[in-house]
Amino acid sequence: MSKEIVKEEEAPSLSSVVSAENRSLGSLRSVRWRLNLGILPPSPSVDDLRRETADSRRRYAELRRRLLVNPHVPKDGGSNSPDLVMDNPLSQNPDSTWGRFFRNAELEKMVDQDLSRLYPEHGSYFQAPGCQGMLRRILLLWCLRHPESGYRQGMHELLAPLLYVLHVDVERLSEVRKIHEDHFIDKFDGMSFEENDFTYNFDFKKFLDCTEDEFGSQGNAKKVRSLDELDPEIQAIILLTDAYGPEGELGIVLSDKFMEHDAYCMFEALMSGACGSVAMADFFAPFPAAESHSGLPPVIEASSALYHLLSIVDSSMHCHLVELGVEPQYFAIRWLRVLFGREFSLHDLLVVWDEILTADNNPLDKDSGNEESSGFKILNSLRGALITAMAVSMILSRINLKKFIAMAKSLQILALGSKISSSSPTFGVACNRSKSAVSGYTSSSGSVSPKTPLSLVPGSYWEEKWRVLHKAEELRQDSLHKQAPSGKRRWSEKVKLVLSRTESDPSPARAEKYKKGHRSSVRRSLLEDLSQQLGLEEDTETGDCFDASNLEDCHSLEVQVEGQNDTSINSICTAEEKCESGSGTTISEENSIFSDPASSGSSTNDHENDAEKSSVASNLSSDENDDCHQSNREYPPLPVSSPPKDVPLNYPHENESSGHMVSALKERRNLSGRFQWLFKFGWNNVSQEASDKGVINETVKSANRDSQSNTADSSTAGAPRNSSSTIQRDVVDQNVMGTLKNLGQSMLEHIQVLECVFQQDRVQVRDNLSKNNIVDKGQVTAITALKELRKISNLLSEM
Amino acid sequence: MVLVLALGDLHIPHRAADLPPKFKSMLVPGKIQHIICTGNLCIKEVQDYLKTLCPDLHITRGEYDEETRYPETKMLTIGQFKLGLCHGHQVIPWGDLDSLAMLQRQLDVDILVTGHTHQFTAYKHEGGVVINPGSATGAYSSITYDVNPSFVLMDIDGLRVVVYVYELIDGEVKVDKIDFKKTATTTHSAH
């Protein structure tokens, strides 16, 4: 056929166009998603796409015909007088048409309940009767097809964005049609009827002559030079919607007539996982899957995977949540079942789903019989890991969409790595990381410290840390980290939680903060207040980033200022302990108390390190994250104090940077908590950003301190950068001149250490296979940080 | 797709104890949108029971009803159809088609539902339909003792009504179906 001949001739160019299309399908979300979900084959040929589309649509039409019941219509092929005893409206017979009709009506009622409340903010589209009808039918048919799962609330929210992207693409198509009307018309005619219709041919040639362009779709597309960059996409759109291509109208990939069919196919693929590992339908199932190892319903299992990952990333937060008795499924069900549909606005959600769907869903672990390796089914694929990672980053950082996604990606890798270890050991490991002795999560708390009831669980844990910290202090004269955190940790439950939240402040904020100098004076005053009011109780649970950041700053400063001997520290500690009723003050005091006087500078570094870590955890700017990540990872083997050395060394490779991050984060949190009251005190003037940054830095520093005693302190790497910025700010106030000088000295020390570590890390980094790129970046960052640190120390020494 | 249940002349508790169990098992709540009852329930408990099947209940007064405040006749519109309801003892001769047609014209309805004879009948008459659902319990009437329990379910869908007749004959439920289509003109004209 001439058509085919035409196509063959164009085949080479077509394939090039197609490959271009694949690149350019970027803006055609529905096509991209269909590719990702496996509805459309990954083949580059447009023809295949069209054929698949047509097939899937046919399947849906058949399904609809079969399952949607109209009791008035007589049965196909049946006698004209069906058995009325069977088929009357009141028939109790479940097989009767009417019985099915009523069952469908009930299902529809249930579905309608949800649909009427779907996306009211986009009601103009979603609440329109046509759209509602489509959604209702799709959901009804899917539920009829899968009676074992039935309809559950939330399925409609999974379906709505799918329909929306189809709608958007169809609109895009009509736009393109309007703009490129000529192209469209000519293309269709030119391609299909070139040989047959001379009039068309003539017009086409004339058209071509005018445009002095070559024949072919590509040529037409290139007609308008200004649209060059759009051309691949336009070509894609045009080819995909050619009514004369294979399968004719049924094959038009972007078609509003068949939106319902396509949406059904996408929904089905999403729910069933398309033979992948993550099937959304599982999340709605109340019963454990047949091959589940844990015997839990899949969504519960996924929630525990989420906690598992969280424990790696941010184990103090995890401990805190566990202690409070917050089961992950309380919030995770809502996130997982709707793939975060209720957490983001529609357009943000589309971006998030882009990421999720791009992640491959093939099971990574083919050997499903292996108990150990398939600890969490959800982590068995890239997509599942990404979803888990996103859930964790939802907890830790949600300030900015980009950062959220970047953080999720970094955590995804973590999640994939973590699935090797089973859940329980990991928890233990997480706890152990911070201190050498693990008393377990539920271990006795009582004897350890006069903590508030809150810190029951890790009471002994914290005490251990504190003891280790103190032991390490002397050993860590030249170390980068401070010991303050251990004490802090004791109080930290709430604080940590708060801090972790606050830590999620964007690192850029922190960076800026550090660069601003005005904070320093405030901070110093705060520090002084802090020292004066050790016994003050403050409610640390402000959860205010501002406070947290301030606390951080204060903390670092305080550490510098206080440089007290241990005895005073101890007394302060006890005082703090009394005060501790969830207030950050005590913690801050502890921090100051425990901070190594000599390591005031290092505390700065720690802060920065912690900040780095927190930035990693909180998904600050992605590059920073990467840097921190890298630097964190690089530095884990560099324990500041000898005792922690063992721990960090054990961890870096196991848990990548997560361990470091966790420890840093924990420390950070401790610090933030303590400083919160400080901030409340007199911090109001400080800009939010600055305080956030300060807090983060401080937390980093404190975390560094803690981490030094506990775990690998990769934060030090990050710290230098932050500390340098912090230090700049500190320059102003004269009260802390001395502190600054100390800072400078410690900075120099830290720089040296960092450099050593850096070199060490280079070696160590090699072990991290997947992060080579990041490692390099991290190294570069660390080097830059070191330089800044040098400058700062010079400044300080000049003072 | 409106389901309307038409029944009457139950005569509970005087002449019958209850609906036949097979009928009772078929009448489940949720499926029926309207119930029209010709009368002679006779007691309030029956009305309550019918209310549980469907909240939209219309009753006209039969001569043995103990509730005196039911109306003699009732008119309602369901979909495209106008329905008229009357017990029928007022129309003499009882059960006579022409007299009932007179009542139908008087009420100006498409479907007239009456009872009292305890016999199921359904006439197409002058562009309208006259239906007698019989006695749902099979209670004896003033005229005869030989009564089969029966009732009527109407499926009103646009301009078409399908009448399902449920009769209990020899202990078995028999179902029959009658189709009526309304002409496009809104009112029937007797020409």
XYZ file of C-alpha atoms in Angstrom, chain A residues 70-72 80 82 84-92 98-99 101-102 109, chain B residues 1 3 25-28 31-32 151 153 155 157 160 164 166 173 175-177:
38
model
C -28.650 -2.191 31.845
C -31.496 -4.364 33.012
C -33.868 -3.020 30.476
C -37.119 -12.470 24.243
C -36.272 -14.158 29.954
C -39.100 -13.575 34.917
C -38.920 -15.401 38.156
C -35.196 -14.989 37.863
C -35.024 -11.637 36.335
C -37.487 -9.440 38.105
C -36.301 -6.461 40.065
C -37.066 -8.052 43.379
C -35.345 -11.230 42.519
C -33.108 -12.526 45.217
C -31.265 -6.963 38.317
C -29.210 -8.369 41.104
C -27.661 -3.943 38.640
C -28.394 -3.352 42.266
C -23.136 4.980 45.675
C -35.186 3.652 36.776
C -39.173 1.236 41.200
C -38.250 -12.224 51.676
C -38.422 -10.378 48.392
C -39.295 -7.054 49.875
C -35.980 -5.758 51.105
C -34.410 -1.279 46.095
C -37.781 0.434 45.973
C -48.807 -7.293 44.363
C -43.972 -3.553 41.010
C -40.429 0.116 36.826
C -38.102 4.581 33.071
C -41.937 3.546 29.479
C -44.114 -6.753 37.102
C -45.977 -11.080 41.519
C -44.136 -17.005 43.234
C -43.934 -13.232 37.906
C -45.432 -11.590 34.890
C -44.501 -8.523 33.001
